[in-house]
Short mmCIF file of C-alpha atoms and ligand atoms in Angstrom, two decimals:
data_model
loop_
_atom_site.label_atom_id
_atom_site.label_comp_id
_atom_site.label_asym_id
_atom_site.label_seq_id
_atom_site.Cartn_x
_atom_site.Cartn_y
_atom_site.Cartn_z
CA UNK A 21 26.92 25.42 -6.31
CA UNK A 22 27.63 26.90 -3.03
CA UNK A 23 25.30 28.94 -1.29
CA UNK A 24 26.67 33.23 -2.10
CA UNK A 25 27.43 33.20 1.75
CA UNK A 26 29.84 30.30 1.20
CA UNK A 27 30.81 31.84 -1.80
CA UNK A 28 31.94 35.01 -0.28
CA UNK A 29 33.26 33.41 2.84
CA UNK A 30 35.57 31.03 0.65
CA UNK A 31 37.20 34.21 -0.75
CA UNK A 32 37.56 36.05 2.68
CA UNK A 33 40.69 35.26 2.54
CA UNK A 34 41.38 36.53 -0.75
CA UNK A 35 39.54 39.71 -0.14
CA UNK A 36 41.80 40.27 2.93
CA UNK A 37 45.15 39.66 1.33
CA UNK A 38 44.11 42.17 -1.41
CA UNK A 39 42.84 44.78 0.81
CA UNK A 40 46.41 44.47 2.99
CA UNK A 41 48.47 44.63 -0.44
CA UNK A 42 46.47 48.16 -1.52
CA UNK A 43 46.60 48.79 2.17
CA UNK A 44 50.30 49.00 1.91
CA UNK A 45 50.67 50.82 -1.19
CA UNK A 46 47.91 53.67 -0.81
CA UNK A 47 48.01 56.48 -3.89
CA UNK A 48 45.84 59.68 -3.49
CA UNK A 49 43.37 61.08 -5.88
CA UNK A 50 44.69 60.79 -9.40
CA UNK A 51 47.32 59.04 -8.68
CA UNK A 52 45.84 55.69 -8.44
CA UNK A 53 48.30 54.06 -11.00
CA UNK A 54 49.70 51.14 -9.64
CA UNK A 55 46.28 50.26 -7.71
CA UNK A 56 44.02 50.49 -11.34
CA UNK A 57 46.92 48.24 -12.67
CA UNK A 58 45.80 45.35 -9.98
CA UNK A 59 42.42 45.95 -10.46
CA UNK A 60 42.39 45.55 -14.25
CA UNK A 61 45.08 42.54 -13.95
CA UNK A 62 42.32 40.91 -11.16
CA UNK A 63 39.44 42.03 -13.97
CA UNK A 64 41.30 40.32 -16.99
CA UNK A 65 42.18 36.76 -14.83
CA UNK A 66 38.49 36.61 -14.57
CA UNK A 67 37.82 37.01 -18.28
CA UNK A 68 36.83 40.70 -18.77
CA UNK A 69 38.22 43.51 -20.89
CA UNK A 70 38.86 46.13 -18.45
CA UNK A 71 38.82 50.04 -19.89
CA UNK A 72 41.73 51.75 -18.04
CA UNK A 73 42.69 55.56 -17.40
CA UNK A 74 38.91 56.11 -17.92
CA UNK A 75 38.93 60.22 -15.87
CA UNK A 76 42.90 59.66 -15.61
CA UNK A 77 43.18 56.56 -13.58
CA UNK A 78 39.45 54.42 -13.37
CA UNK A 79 39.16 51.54 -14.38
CA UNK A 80 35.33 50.20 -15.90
CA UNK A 81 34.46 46.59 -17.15
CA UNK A 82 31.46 45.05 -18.01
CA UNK A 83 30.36 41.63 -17.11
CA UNK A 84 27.44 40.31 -19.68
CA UNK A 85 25.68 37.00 -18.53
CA UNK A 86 24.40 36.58 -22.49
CA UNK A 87 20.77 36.66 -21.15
CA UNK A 88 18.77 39.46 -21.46
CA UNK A 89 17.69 41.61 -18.34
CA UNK A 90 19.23 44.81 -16.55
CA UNK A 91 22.57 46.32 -16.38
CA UNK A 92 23.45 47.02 -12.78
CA UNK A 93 26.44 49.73 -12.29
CA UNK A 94 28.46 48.94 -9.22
CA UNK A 95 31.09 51.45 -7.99
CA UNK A 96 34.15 50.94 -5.28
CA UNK A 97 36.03 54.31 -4.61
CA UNK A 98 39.92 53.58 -4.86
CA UNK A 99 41.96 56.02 -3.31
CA UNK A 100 43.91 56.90 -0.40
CA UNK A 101 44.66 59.97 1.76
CA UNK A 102 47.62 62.57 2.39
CA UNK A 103 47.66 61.26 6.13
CA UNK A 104 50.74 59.51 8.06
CA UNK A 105 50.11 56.37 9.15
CA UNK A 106 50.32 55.78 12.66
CA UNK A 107 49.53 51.98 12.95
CA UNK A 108 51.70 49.16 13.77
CA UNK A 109 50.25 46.72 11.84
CA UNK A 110 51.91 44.13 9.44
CA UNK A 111 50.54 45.72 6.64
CA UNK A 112 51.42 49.28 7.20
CA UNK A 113 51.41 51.77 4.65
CA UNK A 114 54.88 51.68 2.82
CA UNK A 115 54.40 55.16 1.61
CA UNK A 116 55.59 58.17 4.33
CA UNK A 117 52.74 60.58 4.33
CA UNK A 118 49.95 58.11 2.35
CA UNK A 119 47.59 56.54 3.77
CA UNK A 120 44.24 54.27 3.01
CA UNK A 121 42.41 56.25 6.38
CA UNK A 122 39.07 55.84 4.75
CA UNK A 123 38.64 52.07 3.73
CA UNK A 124 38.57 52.20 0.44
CA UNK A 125 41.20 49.60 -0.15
CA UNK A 126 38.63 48.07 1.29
CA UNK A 127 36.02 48.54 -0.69
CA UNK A 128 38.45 47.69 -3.82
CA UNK A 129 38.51 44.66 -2.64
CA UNK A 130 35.55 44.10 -2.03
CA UNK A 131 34.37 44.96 -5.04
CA UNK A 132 36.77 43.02 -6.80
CA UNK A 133 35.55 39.85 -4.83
CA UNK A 134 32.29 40.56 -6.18
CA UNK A 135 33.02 40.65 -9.64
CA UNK A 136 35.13 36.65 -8.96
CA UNK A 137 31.75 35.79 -6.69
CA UNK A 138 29.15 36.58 -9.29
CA UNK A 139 31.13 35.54 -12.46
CA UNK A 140 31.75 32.37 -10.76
CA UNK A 141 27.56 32.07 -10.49
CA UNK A 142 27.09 33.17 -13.67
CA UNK A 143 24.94 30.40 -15.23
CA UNK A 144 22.13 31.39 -12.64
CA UNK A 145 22.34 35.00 -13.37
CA UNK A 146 21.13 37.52 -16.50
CA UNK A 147 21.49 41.22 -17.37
CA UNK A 148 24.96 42.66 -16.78
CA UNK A 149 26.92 44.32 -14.21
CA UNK A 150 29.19 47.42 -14.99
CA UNK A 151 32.13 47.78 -12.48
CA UNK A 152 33.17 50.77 -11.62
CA UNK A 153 36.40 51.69 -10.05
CA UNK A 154 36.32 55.05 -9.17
CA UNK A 155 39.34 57.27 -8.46
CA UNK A 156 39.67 60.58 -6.25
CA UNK A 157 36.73 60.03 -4.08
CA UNK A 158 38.10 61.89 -1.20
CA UNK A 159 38.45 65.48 -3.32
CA UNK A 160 34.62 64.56 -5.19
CA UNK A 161 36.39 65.17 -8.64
CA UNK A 162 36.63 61.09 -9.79
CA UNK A 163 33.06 60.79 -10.72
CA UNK A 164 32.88 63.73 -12.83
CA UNK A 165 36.06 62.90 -14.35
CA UNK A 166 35.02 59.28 -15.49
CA UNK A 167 31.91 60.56 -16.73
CA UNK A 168 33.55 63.05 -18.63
CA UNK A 169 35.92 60.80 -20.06
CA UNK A 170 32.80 58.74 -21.05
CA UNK A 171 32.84 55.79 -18.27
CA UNK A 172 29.18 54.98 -19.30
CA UNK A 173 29.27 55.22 -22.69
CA UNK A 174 27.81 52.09 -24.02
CA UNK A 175 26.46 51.48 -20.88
CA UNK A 176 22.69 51.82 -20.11
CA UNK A 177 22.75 51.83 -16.79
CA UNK A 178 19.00 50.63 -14.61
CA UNK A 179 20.40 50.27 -11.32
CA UNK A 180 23.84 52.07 -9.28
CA UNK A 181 25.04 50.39 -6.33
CA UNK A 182 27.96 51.13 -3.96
CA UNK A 183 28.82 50.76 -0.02
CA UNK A 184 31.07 52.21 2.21
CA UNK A 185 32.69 50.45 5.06
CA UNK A 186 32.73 52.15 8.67
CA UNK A 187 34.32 52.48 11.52
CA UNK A 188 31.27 54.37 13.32
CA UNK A 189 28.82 51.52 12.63
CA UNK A 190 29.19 48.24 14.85
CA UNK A 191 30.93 44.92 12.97
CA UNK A 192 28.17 43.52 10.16
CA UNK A 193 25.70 46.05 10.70
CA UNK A 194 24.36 47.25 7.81
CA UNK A 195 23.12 51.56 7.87
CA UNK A 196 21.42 52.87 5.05
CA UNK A 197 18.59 55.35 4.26
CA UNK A 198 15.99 56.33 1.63
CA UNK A 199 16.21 59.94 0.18
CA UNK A 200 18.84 62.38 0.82
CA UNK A 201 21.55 60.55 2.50
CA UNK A 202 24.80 62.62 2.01
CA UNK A 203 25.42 65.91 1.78
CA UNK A 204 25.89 68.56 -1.65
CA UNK A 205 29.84 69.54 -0.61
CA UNK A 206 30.83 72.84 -1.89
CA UNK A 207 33.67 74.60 -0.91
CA UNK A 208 34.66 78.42 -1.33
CA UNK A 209 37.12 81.00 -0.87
CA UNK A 210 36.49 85.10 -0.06
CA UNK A 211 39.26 87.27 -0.84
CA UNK A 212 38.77 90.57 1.29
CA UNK A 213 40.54 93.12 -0.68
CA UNK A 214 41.29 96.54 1.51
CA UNK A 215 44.09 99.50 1.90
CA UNK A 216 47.29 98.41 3.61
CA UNK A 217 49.03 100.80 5.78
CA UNK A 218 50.35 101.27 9.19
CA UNK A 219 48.67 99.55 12.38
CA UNK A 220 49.19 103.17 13.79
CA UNK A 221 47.03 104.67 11.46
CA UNK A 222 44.19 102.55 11.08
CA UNK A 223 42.01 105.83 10.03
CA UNK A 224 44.38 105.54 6.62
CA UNK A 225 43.84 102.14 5.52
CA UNK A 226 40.47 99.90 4.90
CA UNK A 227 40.80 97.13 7.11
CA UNK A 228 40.74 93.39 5.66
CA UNK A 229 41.27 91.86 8.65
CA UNK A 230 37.78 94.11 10.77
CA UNK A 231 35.74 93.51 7.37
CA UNK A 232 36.46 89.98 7.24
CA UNK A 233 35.79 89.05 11.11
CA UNK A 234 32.24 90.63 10.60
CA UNK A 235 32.13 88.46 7.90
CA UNK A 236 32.82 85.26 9.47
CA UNK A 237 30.15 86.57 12.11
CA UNK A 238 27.75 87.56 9.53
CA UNK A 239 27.37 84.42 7.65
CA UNK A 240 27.11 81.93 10.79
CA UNK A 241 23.28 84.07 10.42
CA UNK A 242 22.68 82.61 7.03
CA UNK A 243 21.97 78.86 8.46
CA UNK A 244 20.88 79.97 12.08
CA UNK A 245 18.33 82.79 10.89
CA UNK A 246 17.85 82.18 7.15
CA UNK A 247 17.52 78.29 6.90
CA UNK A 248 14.57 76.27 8.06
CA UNK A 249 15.49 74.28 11.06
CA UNK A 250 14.23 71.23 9.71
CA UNK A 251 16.58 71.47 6.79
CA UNK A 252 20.15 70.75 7.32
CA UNK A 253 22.74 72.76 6.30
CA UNK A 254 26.19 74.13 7.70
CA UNK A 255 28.49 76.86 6.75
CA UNK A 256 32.00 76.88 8.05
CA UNK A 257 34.89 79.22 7.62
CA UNK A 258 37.94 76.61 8.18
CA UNK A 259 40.97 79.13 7.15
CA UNK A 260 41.54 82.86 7.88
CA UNK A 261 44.64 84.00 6.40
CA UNK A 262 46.29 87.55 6.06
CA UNK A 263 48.47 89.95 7.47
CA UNK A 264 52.61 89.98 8.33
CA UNK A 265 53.30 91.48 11.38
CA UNK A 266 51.98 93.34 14.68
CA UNK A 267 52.35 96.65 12.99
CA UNK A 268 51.17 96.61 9.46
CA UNK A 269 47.54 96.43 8.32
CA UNK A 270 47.48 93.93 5.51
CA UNK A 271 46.01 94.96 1.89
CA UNK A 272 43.77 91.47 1.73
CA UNK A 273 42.53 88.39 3.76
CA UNK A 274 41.96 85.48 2.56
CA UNK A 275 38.39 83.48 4.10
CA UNK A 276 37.85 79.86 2.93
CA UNK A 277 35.19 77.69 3.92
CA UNK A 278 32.50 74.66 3.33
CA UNK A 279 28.76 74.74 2.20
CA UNK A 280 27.09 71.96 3.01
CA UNK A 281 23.35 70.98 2.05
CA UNK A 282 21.21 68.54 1.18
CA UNK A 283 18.22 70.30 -0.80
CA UNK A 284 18.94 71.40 -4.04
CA UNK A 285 17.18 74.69 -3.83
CA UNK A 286 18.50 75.39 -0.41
CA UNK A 287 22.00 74.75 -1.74
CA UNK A 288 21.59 77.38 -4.65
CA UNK A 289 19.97 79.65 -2.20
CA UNK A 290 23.19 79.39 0.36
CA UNK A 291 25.56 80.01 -2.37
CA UNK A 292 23.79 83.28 -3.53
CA UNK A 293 23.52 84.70 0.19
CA UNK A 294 27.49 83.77 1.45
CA UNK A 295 28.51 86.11 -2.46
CA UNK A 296 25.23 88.76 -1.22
CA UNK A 297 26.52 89.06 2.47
CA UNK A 298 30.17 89.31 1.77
CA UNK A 299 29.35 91.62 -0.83
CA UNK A 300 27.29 93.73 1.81
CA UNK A 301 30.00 93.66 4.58
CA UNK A 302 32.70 94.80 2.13
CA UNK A 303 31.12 97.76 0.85
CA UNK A 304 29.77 98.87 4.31
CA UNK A 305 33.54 98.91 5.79
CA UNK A 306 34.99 100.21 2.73
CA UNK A 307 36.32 96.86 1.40
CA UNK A 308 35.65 95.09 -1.75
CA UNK A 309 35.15 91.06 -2.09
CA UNK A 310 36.64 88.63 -4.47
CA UNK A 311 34.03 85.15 -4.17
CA UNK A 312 35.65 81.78 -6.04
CA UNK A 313 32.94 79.23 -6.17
CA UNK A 314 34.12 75.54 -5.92
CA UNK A 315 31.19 73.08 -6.53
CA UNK A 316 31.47 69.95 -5.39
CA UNK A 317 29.47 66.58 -5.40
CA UNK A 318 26.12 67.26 -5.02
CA UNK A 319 24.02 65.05 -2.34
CA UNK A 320 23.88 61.33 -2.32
CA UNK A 321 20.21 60.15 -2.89
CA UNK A 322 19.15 56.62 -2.72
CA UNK A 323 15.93 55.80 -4.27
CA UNK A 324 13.49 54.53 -2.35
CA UNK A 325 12.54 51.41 -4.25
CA UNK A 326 16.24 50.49 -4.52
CA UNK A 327 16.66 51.07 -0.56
CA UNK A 328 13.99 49.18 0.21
CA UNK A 329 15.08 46.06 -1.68
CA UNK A 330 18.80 46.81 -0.39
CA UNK A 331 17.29 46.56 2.89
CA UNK A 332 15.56 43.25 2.71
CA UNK A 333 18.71 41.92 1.33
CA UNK A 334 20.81 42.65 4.30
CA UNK A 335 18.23 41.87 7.03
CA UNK A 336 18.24 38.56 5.07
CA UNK A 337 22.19 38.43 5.32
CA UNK A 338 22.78 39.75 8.72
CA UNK A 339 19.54 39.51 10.10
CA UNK A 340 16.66 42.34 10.76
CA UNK A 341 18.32 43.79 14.11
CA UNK A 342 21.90 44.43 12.49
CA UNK A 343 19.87 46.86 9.67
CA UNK A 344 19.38 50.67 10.77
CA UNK A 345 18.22 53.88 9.19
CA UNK A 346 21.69 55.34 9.14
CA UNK A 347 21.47 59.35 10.36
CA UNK A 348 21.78 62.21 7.46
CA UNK A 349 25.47 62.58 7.19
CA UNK A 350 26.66 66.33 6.38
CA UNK A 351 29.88 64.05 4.34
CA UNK A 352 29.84 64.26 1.00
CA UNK A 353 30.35 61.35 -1.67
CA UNK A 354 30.85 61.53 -4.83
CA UNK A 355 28.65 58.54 -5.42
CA UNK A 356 26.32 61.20 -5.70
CA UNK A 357 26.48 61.42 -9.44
CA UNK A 358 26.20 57.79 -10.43
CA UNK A 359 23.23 57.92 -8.38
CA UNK A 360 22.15 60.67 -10.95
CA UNK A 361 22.50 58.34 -14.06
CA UNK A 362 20.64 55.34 -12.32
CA UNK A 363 18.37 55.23 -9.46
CA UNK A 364 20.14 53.25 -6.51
CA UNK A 365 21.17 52.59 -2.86
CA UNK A 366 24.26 53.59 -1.27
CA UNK A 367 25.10 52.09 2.26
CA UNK A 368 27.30 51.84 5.10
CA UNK A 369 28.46 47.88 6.26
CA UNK A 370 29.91 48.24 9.80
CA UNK A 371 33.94 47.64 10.67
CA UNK A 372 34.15 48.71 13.80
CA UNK A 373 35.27 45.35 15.97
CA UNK A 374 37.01 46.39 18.84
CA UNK A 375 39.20 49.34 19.70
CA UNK A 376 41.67 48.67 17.13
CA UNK A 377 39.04 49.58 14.46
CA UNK A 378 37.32 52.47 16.47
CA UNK A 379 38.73 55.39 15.06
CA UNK A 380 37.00 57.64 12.70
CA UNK A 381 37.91 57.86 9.02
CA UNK A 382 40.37 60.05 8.02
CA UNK A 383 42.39 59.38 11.57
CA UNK A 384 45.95 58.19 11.21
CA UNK A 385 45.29 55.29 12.99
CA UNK A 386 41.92 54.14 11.55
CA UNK A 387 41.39 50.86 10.52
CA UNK A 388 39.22 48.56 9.29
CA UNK A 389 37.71 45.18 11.31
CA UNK A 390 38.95 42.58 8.68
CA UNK A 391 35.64 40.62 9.04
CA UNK A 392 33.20 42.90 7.49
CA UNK A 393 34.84 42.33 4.12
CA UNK A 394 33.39 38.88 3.55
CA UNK A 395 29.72 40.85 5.24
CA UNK A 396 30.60 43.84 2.77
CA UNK A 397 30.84 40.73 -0.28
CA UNK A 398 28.08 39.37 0.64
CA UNK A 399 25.58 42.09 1.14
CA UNK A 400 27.07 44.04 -2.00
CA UNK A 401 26.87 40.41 -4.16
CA UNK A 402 23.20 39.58 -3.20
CA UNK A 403 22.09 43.42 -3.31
CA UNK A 404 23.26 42.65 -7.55
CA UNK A 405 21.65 39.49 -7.71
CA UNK A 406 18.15 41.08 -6.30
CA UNK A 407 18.41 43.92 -8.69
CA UNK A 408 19.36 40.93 -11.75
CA UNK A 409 16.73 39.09 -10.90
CA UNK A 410 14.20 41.71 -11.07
NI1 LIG B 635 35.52 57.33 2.12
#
């Protein structure tokens, strides 16, 4: 039997041709279909019986070795972005306006190497492994949707595991951290509701647009004066709309924005404070508020048991050096709620190579450095095999 290194570097090539083909044909959130038809075709050549349109368009199949011991749940996010491509690569995006600008065709792939790598070893292992193929990562809605739709039903999960690859981390380098890792990602809207009327008169109208620029003022306060230094959080109002023309005083404005947080208690806190100040602001001008709450994923803990043994894993596979406590990342994942049904370690494998594969996620031109996919196998194969073999 080879050696999992020689394992995953005999299927590089695989790995690579599978991330181009998804690469080429990215779908966004929910719309995953023709990428959770090759994963469950890749899941039924190797023998399993692959659940489909599990929260629309996942995909979940279980692996059982026949020996007792754990069951390990292993996720890989599988959608793309509404971004334009702006590569010239040979396996450009096919679809005008799509785009996998986060990796995780990559991590598809990856994952889907796994599943041949550790099926093809499975004599030495025990327990079983739940694959998870999650869609609509990128609008935190595919987790919730899977579970709802009663992904782990049947399955008793001990241990979650998942990676991301990365563009901001150097080629093989593996980042990862105990605790709170990503953030809670909750997003909002604040209809200002005043009295329309003519810009000449202001003295006739409640104005939305005055009441909500004290409001964007008023809650940059809650995180700089309310929020303990040492705790991270951010607010940020990223639309203002309202109003026609140079001479009319609208009736409404229209705030949205991002809450982002890492303790729970400080996240519940934040959300009551943005409805309490925008309710203050609007009465004191005259104005009334309309607050629609979006909550998102909440933040991504790792355990710190399963970090630690993640973490002498990969300074086993790419050596102590190429391991780093990755910073607190105000991102959210949605890996966040597997995380909730089983204790676990989510990490970052580097793919930045050279200046091809420098630019940050989400960029039309972002791309991954091909050669942290057999790294990505390889760490995400062994980190199974620990937690098997426990
Ligand atoms: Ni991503």
């Amino acid at each position: 039997m080879p050696s999992i290194h020689e394992h995953a570097q005999a299927l590089a090539d695989r790995t690579v041709a599978l991330r181009r083909d998804l690469h080429q044909h990215p779908e966004i959130a929910f719309e995953e279909v023709r990428t959770a038809g090759v994963i469950a075709e890749r899941l039924r050549a190797l023998g399993l019986e692959p659940r489909t349109g599990v929260g629309k368009t996942g995909v979940v199949a279980v692996w059982d070795s026949g020996r007792p011991g754990p069951t390990v749940l292993a996720r890989a996010d599988i959608d793309a972005l509404p971004v334009p491509e702006e590569k010239d690569v040979p396996y450009r995006s096919q679809r005008d306006g799509w785009m996998h600008a986060c990796g995780h065709d990559g991590h598809t792939a990856v994952l889907l190497s796994v599943a041949e790598l550790l099926i093809g070893r499975g004599e030495e292992l025990r327990g079983r492994v739940a694959f998870v193929f999650q869609p609509a990562e990128e609008i935190v809605r595919g987790a919730e949707a899977m579970l709802a739709d009663g992904a782990l039903d049947g399955i008793d999960a001990d241990h979650a595991i998942g990676l991301h690859l990365s563009s901001m981390h150097p080629l093989g380098v593996v980042a990862v951290r105990e605790g709170p890792s990503m953030a809670a990602t909750d997003s909002f809207r604040l209809t200002v509701h005043g009295r329309g009327g003519h810009a000449a008169k202001p003295n006739e109208t409640v104005d939305p647009i005055v009441v909500a620029s004290h409001l964007v003022l008023a809650l940059q306060a809650l995180v700089s004066r309310e929020t303990d230094p040492v705790d991270q959080a951010v607010v940020s109002i990223t639309s203002v709309h309202g109003g026609t023309a140079f001479n009319i005083i609208p009736e409404a404005v229209e705030l949205k924005g991002t809450l982002r947080t890492f303790d729970a208690e400080t996240r519940a806190r934040l959300r009551r404070r943005i409805h309490d100040v925008a309710e203050g602001i609007a009465t004191t001008f005259r104005a009334t508020v309309t607050p629609d709450w979006t909550e998102g994923s909440p933040a991504v803990v790792n355990d710190a048991a399963a970090t630690a043994r993640l973490r002498a894993v990969a300074e086993r596979v790419v050596g102590p050096d190429r391991v780093v406590t990755n910073a607190q990342m105000m991102g959210g994942d949605d890996m966040a709620l597997w995380l909730q049904r089983a204790p676990g370690c989510y990490f970052f494998v580097g793919a930045r190579g050279g200046e091809a594969s420098a630019w940050p996620h989400h960029h039309p031109r972002f791309d991954l450095d091909e050669a942290a996919l057999p790294i990505a196998v390889e760490v995400l194969a062994e980190g199974i095999v620990d937690l098997l073999t426990a």
